[in-house]
GROMACS .gro file of N, CA, C and O in nm:
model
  528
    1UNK      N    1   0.178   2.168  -2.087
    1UNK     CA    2   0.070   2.085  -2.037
    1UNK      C    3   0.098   2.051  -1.891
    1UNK      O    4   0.195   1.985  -1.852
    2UNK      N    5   0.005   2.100  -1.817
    2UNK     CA    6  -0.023   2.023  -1.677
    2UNK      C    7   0.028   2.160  -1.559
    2UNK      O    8   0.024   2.145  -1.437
    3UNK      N    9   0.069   2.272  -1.619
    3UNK     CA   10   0.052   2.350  -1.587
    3UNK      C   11  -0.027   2.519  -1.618
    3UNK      O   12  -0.023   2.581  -1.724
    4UNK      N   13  -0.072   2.547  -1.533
    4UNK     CA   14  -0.220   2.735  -1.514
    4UNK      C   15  -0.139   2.812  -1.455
    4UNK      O   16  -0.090   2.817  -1.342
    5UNK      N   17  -0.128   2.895  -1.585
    5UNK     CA   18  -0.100   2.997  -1.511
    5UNK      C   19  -0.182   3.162  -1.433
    5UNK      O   20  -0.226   3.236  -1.521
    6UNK      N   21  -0.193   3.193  -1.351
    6UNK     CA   22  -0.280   3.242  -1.270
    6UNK      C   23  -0.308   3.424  -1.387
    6UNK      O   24  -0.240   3.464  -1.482
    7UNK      N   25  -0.418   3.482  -1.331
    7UNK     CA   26  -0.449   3.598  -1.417
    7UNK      C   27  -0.321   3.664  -1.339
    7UNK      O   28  -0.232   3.665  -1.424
    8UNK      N   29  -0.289   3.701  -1.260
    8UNK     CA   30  -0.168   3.771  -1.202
    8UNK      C   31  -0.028   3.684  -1.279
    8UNK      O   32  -0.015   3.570  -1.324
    9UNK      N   33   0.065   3.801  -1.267
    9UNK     CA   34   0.187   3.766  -1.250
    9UNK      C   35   0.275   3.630  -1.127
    9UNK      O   36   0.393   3.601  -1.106
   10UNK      N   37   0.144   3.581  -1.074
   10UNK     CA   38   0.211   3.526  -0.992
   10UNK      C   39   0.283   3.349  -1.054
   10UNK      O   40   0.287   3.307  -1.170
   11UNK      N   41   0.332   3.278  -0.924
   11UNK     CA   42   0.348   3.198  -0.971
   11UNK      C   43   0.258   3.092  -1.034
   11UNK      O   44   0.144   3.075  -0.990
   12UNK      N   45   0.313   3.006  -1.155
   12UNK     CA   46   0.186   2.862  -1.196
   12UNK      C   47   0.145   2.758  -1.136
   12UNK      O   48   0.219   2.700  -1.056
   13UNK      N   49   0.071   2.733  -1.152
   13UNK     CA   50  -0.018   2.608  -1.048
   13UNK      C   51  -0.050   2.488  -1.140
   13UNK      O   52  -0.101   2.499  -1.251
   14UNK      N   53  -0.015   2.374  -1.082
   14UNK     CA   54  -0.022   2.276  -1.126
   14UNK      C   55  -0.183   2.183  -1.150
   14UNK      O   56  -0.269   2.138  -1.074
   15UNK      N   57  -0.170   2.186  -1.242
   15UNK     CA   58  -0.282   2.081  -1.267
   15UNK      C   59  -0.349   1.976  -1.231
   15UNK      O   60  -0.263   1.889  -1.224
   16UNK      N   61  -0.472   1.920  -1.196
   16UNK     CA   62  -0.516   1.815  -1.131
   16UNK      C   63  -0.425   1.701  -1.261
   16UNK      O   64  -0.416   1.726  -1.381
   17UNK      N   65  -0.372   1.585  -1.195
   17UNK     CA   66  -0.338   1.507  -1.235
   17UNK      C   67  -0.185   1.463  -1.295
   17UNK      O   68  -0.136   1.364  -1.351
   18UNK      N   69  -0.129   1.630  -1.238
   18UNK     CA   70   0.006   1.630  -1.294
   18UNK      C   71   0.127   1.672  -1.181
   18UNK      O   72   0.081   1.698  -1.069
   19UNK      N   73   0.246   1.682  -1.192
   19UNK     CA   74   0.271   1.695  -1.071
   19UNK      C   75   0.442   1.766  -1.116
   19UNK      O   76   0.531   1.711  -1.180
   20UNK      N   77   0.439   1.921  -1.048
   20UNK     CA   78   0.529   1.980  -1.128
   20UNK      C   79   0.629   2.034  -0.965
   20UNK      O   80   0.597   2.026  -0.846
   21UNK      N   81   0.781   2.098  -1.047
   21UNK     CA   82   0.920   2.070  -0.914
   21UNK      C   83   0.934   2.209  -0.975
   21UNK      O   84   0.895   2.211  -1.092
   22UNK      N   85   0.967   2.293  -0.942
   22UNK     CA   86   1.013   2.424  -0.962
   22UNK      C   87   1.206   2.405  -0.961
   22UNK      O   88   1.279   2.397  -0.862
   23UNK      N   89   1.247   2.401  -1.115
   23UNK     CA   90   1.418   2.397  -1.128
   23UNK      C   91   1.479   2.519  -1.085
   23UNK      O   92   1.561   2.525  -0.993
   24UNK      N   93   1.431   2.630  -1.164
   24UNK     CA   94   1.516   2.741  -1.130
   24UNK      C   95   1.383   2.842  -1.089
   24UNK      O   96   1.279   2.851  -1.154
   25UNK      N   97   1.415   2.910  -0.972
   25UNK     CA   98   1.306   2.983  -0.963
   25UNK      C   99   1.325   3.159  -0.993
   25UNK      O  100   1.250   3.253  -0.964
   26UNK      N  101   1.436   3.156  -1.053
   26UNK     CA  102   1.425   3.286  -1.088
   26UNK      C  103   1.407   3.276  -1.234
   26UNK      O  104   1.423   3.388  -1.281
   27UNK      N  105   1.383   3.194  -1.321
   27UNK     CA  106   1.356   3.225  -1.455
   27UNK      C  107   1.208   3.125  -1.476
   27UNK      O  108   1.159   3.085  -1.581
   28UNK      N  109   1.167   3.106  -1.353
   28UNK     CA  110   1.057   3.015  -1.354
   28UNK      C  111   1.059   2.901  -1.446
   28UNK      O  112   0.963   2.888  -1.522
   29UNK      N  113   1.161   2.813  -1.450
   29UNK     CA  114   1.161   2.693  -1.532
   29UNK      C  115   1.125   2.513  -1.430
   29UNK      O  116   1.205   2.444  -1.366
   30UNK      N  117   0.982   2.493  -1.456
   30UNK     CA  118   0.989   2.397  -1.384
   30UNK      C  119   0.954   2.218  -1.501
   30UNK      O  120   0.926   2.205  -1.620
   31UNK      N  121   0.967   2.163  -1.439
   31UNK     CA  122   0.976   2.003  -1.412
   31UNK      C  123   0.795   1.990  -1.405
   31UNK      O  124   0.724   2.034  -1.314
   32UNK      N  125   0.753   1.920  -1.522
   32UNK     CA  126   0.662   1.864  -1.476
   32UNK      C  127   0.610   1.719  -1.579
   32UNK      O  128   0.613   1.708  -1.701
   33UNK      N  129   0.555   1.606  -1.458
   33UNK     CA  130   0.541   1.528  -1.478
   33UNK      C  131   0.398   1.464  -1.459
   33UNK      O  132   0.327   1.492  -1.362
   34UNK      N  133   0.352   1.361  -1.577
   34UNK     CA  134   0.228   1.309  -1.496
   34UNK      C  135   0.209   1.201  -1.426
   34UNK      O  136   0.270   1.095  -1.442
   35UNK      N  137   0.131   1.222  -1.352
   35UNK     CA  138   0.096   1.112  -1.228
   35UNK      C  139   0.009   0.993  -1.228
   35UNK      O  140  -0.091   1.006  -1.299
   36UNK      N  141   0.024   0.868  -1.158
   36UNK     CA  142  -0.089   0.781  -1.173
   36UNK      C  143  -0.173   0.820  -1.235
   36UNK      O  144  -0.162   0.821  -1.358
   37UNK      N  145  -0.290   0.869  -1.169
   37UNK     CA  146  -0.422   0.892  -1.119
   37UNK      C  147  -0.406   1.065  -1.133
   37UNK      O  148  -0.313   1.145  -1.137
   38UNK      N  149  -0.526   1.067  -1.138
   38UNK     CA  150  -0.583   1.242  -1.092
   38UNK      C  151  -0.568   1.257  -0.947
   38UNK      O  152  -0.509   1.350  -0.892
   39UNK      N  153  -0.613   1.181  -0.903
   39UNK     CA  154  -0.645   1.190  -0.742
   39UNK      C  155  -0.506   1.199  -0.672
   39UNK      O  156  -0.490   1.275  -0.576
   40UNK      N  157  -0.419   1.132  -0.712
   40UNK     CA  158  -0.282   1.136  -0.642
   40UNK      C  159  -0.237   1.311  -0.688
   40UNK      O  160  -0.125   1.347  -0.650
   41UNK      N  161  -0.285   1.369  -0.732
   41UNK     CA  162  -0.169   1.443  -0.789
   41UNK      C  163  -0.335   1.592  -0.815
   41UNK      O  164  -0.412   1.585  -0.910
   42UNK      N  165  -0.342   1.686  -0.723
   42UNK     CA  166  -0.424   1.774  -0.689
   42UNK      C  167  -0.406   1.876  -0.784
   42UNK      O  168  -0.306   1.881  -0.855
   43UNK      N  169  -0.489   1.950  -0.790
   43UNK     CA  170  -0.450   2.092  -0.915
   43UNK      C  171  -0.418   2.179  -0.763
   43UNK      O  172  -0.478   2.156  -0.658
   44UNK      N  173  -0.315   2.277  -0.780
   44UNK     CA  174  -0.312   2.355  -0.657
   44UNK      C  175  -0.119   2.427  -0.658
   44UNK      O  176  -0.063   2.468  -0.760
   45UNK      N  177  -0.070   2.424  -0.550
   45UNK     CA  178   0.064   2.455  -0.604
   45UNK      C  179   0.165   2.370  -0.668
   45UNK      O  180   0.142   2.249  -0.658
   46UNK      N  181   0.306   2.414  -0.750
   46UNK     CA  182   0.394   2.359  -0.758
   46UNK      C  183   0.435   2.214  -0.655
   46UNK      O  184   0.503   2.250  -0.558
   47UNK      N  185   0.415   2.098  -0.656
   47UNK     CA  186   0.483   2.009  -0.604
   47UNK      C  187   0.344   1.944  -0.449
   47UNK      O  188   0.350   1.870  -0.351
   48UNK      N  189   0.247   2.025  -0.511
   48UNK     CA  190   0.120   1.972  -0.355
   48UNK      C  191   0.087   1.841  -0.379
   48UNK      O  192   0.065   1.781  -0.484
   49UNK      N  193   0.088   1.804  -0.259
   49UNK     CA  194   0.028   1.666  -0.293
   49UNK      C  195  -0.093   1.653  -0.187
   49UNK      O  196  -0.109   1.733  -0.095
   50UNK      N  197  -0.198   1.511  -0.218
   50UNK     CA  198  -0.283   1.498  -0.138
   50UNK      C  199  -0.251   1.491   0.004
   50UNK      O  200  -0.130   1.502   0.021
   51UNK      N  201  -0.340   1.472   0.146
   51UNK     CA  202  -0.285   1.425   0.315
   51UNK      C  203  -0.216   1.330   0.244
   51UNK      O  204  -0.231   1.286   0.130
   52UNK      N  205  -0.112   1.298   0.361
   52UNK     CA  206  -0.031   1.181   0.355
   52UNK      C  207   0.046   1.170   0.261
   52UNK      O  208   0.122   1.074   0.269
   53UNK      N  209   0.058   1.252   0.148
   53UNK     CA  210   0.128   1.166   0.029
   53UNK      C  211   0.275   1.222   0.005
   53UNK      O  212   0.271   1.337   0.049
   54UNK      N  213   0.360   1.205  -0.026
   54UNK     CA  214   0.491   1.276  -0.073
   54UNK      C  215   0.567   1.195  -0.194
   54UNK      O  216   0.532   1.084  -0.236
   55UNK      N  217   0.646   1.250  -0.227
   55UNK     CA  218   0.756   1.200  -0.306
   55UNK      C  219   0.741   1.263  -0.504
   55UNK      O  220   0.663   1.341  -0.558
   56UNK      N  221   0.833   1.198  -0.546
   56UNK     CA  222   0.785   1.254  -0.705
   56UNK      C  223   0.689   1.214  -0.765
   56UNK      O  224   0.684   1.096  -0.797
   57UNK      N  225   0.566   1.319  -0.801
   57UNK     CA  226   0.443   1.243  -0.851
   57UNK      C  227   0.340   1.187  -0.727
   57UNK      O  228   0.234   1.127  -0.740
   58UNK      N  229   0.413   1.228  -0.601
   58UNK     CA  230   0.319   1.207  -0.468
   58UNK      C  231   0.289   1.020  -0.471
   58UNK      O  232   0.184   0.966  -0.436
   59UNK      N  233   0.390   0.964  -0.513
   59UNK     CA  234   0.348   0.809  -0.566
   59UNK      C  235   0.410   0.724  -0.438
   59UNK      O  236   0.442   0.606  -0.452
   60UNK      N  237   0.428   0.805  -0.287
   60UNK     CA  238   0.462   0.690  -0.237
   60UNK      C  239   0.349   0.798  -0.068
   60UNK      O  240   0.339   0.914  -0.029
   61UNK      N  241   0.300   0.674  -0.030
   61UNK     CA  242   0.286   0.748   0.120
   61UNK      C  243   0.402   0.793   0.221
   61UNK      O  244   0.515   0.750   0.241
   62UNK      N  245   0.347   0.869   0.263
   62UNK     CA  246   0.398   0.920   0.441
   62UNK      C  247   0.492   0.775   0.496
   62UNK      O  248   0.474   0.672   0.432
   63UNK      N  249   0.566   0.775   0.587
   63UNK     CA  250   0.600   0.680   0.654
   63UNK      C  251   0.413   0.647   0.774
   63UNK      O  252   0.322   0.724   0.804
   64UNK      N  253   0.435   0.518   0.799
   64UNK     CA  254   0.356   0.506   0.882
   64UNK      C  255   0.187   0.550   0.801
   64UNK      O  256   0.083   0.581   0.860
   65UNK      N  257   0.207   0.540   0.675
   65UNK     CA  258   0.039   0.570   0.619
   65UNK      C  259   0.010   0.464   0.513
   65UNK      O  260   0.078   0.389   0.443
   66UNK      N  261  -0.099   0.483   0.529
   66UNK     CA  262  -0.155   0.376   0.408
   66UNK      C  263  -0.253   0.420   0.291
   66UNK      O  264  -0.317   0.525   0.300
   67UNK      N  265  -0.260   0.361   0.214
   67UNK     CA  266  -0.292   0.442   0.080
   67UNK      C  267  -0.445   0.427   0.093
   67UNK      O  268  -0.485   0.324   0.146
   68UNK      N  269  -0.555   0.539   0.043
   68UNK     CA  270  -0.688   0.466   0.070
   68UNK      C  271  -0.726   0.535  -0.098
   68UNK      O  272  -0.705   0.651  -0.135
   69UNK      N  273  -0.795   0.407  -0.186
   69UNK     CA  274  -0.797   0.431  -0.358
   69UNK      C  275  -0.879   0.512  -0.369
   69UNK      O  276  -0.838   0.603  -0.440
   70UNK      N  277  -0.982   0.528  -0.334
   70UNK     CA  278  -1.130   0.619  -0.348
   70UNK      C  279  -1.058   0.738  -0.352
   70UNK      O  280  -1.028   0.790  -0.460
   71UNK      N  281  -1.030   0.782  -0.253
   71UNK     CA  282  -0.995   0.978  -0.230
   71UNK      C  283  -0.808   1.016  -0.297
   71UNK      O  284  -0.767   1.132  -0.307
   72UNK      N  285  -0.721   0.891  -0.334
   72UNK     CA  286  -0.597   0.955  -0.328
   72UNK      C  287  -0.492   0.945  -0.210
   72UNK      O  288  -0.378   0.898  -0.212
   73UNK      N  289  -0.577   1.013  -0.087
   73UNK     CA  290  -0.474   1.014  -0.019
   73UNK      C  291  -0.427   0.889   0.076
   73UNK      O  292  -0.431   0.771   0.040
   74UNK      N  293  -0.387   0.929   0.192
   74UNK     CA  294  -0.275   0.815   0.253
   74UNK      C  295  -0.336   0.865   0.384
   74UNK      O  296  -0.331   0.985   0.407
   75UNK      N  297  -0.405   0.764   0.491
   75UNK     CA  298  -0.406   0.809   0.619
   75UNK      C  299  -0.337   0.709   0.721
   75UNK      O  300  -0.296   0.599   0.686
   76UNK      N  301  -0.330   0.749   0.824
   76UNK     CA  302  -0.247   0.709   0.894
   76UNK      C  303  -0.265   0.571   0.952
   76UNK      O  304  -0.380   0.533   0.930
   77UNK      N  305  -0.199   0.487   1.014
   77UNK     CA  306  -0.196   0.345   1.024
   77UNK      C  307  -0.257   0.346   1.188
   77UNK      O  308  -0.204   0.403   1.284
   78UNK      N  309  -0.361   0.279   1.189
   78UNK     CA  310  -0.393   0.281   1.361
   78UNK      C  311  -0.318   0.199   1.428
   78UNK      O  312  -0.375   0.094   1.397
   79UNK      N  313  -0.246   0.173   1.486
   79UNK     CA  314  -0.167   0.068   1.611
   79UNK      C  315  -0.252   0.005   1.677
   79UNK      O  316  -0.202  -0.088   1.740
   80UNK      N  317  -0.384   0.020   1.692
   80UNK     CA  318  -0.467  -0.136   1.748
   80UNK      C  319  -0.493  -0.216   1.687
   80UNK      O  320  -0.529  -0.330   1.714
   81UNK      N  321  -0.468  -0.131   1.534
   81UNK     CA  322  -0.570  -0.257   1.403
   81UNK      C  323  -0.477  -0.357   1.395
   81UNK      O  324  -0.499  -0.477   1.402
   82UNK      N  325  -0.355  -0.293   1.377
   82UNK     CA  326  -0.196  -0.383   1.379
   82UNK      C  327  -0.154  -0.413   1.443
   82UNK      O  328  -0.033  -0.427   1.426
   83UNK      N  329  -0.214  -0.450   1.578
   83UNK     CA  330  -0.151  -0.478   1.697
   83UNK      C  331  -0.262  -0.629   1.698
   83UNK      O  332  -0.223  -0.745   1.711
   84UNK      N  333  -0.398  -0.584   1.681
   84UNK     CA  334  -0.505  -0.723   1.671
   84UNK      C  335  -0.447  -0.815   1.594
   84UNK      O  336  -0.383  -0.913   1.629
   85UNK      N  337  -0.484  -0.763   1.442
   85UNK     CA  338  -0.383  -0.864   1.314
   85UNK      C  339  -0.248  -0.930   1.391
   85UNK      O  340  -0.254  -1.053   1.395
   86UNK      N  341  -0.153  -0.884   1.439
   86UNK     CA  342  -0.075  -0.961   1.519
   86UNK      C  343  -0.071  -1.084   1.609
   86UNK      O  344   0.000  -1.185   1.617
   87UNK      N  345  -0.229  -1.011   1.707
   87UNK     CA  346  -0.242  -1.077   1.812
   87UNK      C  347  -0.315  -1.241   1.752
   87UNK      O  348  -0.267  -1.348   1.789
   88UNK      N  349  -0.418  -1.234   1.671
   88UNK     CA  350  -0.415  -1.319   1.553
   88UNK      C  351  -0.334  -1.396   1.510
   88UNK      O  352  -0.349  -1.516   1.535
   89UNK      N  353  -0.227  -1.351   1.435
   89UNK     CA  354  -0.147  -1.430   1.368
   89UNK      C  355  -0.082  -1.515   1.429
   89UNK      O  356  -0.067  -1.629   1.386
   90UNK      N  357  -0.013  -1.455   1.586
   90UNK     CA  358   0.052  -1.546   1.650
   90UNK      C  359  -0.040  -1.701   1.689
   90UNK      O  360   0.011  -1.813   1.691
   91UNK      N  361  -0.209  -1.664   1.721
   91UNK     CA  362  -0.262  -1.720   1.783
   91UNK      C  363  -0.266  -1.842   1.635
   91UNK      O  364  -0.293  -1.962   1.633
   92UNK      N  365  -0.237  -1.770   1.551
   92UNK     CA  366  -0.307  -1.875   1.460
   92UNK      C  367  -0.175  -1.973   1.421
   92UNK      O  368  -0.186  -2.085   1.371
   93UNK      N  369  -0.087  -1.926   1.445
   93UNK     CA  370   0.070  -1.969   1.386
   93UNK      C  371   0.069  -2.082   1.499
   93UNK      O  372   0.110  -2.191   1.458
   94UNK      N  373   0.026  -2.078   1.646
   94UNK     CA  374   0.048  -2.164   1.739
   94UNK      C  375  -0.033  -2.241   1.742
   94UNK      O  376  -0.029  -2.326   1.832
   95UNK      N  377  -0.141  -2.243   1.644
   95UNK     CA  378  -0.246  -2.311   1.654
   95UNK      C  379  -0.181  -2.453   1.531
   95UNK      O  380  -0.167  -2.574   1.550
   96UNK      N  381  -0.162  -2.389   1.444
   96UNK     CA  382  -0.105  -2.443   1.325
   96UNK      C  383   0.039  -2.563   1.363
   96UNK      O  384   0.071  -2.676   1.326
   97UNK      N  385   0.090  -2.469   1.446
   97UNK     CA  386   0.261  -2.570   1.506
   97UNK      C  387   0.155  -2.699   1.594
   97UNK      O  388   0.158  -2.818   1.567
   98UNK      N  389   0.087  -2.648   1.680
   98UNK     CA  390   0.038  -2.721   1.715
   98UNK      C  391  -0.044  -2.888   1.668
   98UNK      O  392  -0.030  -2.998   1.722
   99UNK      N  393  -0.135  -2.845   1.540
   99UNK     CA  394  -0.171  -2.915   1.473
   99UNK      C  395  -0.045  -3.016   1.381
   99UNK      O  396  -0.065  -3.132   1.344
  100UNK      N  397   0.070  -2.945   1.360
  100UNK     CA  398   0.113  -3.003   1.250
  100UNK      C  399   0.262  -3.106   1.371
  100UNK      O  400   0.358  -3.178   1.346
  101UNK      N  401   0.206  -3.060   1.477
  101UNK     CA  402   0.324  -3.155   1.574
  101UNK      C  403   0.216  -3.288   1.616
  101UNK      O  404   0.251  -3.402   1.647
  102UNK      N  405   0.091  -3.239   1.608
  102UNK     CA  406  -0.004  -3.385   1.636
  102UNK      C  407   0.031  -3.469   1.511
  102UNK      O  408   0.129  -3.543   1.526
  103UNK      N  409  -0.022  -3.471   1.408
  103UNK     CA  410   0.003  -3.516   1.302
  103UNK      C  411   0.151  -3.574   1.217
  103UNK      O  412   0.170  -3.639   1.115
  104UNK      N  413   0.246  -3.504   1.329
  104UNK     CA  414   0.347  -3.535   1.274
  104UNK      C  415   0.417  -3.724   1.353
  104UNK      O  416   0.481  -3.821   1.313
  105UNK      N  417   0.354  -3.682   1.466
  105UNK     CA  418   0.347  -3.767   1.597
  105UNK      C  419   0.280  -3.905   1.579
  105UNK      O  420   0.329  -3.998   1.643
  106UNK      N  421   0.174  -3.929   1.498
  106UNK     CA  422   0.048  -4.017   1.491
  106UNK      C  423   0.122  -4.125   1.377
  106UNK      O  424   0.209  -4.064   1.314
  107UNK      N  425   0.113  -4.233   1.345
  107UNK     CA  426   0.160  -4.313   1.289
  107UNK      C  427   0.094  -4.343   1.155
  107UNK      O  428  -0.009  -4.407   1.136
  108UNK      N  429   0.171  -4.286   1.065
  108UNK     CA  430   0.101  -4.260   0.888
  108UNK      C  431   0.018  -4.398   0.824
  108UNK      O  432  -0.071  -4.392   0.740
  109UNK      N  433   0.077  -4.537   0.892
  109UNK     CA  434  -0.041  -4.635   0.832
  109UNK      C  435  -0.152  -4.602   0.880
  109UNK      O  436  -0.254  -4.657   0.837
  110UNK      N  437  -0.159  -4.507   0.979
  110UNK     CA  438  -0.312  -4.513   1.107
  110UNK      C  439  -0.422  -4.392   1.013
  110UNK      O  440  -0.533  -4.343   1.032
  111UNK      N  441  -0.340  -4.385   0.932
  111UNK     CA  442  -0.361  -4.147   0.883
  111UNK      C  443  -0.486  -4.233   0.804
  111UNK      O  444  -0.490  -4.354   0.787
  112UNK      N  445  -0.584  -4.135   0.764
  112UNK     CA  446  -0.698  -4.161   0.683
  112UNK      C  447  -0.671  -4.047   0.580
  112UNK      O  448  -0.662  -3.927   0.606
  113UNK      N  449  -0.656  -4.117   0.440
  113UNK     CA  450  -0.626  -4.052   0.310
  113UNK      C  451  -0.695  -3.944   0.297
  113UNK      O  452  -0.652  -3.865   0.214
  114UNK      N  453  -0.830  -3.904   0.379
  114UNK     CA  454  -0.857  -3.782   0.347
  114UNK      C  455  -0.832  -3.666   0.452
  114UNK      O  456  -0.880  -3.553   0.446
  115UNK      N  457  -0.755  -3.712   0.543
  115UNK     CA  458  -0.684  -3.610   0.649
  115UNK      C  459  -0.578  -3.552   0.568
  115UNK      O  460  -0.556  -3.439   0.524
  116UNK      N  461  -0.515  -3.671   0.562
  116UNK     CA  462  -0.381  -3.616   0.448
  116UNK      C  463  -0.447  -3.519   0.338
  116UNK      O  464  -0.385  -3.412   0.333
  117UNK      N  465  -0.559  -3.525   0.244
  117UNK     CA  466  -0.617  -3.415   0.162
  117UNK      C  467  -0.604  -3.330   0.219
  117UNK      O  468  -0.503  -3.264   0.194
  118UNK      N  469  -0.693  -3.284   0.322
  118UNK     CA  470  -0.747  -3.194   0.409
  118UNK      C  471  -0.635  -3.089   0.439
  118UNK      O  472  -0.651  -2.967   0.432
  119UNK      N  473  -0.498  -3.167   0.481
  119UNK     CA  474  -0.363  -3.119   0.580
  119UNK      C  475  -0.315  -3.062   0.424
  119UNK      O  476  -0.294  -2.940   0.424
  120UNK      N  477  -0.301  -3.110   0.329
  120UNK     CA  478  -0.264  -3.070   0.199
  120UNK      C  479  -0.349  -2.958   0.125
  120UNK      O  480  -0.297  -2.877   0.048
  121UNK      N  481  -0.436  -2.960   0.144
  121UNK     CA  482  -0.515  -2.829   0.099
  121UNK      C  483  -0.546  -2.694   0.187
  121UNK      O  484  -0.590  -2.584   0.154
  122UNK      N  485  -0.507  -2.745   0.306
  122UNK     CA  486  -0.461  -2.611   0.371
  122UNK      C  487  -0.337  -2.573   0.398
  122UNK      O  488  -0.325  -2.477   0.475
  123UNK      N  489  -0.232  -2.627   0.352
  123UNK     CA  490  -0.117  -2.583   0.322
  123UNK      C  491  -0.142  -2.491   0.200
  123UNK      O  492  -0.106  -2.373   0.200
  124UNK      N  493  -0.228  -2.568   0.061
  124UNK     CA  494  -0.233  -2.495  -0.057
  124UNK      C  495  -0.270  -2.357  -0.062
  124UNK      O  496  -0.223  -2.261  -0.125
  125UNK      N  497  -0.380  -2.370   0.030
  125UNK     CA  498  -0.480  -2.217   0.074
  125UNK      C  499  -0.336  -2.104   0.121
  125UNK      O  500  -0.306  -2.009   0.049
  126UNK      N  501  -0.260  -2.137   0.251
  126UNK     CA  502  -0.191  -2.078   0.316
  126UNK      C  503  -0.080  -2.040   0.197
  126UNK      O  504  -0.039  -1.924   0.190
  127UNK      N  505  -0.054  -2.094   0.148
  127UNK     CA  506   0.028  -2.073   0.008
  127UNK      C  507  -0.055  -1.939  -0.061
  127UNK      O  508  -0.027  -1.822  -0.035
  128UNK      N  509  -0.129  -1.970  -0.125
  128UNK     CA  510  -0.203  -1.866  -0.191
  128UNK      C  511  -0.216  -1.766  -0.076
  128UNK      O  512  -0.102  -1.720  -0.066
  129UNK      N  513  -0.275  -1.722  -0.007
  129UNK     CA  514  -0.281  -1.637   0.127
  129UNK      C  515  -0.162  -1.550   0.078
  129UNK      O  516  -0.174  -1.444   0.016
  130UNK      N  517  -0.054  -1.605   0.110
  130UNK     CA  518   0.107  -1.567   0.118
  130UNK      C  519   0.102  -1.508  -0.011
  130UNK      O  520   0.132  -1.388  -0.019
  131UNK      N  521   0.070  -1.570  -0.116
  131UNK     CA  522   0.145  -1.487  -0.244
  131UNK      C  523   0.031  -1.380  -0.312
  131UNK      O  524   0.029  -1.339  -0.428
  132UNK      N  525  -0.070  -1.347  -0.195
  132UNK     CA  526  -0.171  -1.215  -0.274
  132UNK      C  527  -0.127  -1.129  -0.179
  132UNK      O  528  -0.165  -1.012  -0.180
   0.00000   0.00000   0.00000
């Protein structure tokens, strides 16, 4: 299972969804395993995997790629998208030190109980953020 073998003598081809290693190639004994998905794992030669993909079962991307679910494969990471998201984060991280050095500064009998909510539920948010 999970490997076709061709009307010729030639070598077998692996199955959409399975994903096979050639052990010995002179007695044609191979390794085969199944994969996630169909999509990760192409019908075509011994050991092919989709763009971008490598490893056993094609289950990890390329260095520098990212996985896209629809098609399988893995394309490559743009350096502006991740360079913006950065430019962002810092802005937002300084925004945040900022806020939480006012507040830290201001004298807590003066605080109005629903600032304190407010400062507490966006900690909670930023929490959640972090752990998806």
């Amino acid at each position: 299972d999970g490997m076709r073998c061709p009307q010729s003598m030639g070598r077998p081809l692996q199955t959409a969804g399975f994903y096979a290693t050639e052990v010995d190639p002179v007695r044609r004994v191979y390794d085969v395993i199944r994969c996630r998905t169909v999509r990760e794992c192409p019908a075509g030669a011994a050991g092919s995997c989709p763009p971008g993909r490598e490893g056993i079962g094609c289950g990890n991307c390329q260095p520098n790629h990212w996985p896209q679910k629809s098609s399988g494969h893995c394309i490559v990471c743009d350096s502006a998208e991740d360079k913006t998201a950065f430019v962002f984060a810092v802005i937002g991280a300084l925004v945040g030190v900022g806020v939480l050095f006012a507040f830290t500064n201001m004298d807590v009998s003066k605080q109005r109980l629903t600032t304190a909510t407010v400062v507490l539920c966006f900690g909670q948010v930023a929490y959640l953020v972090q752990a998806l």
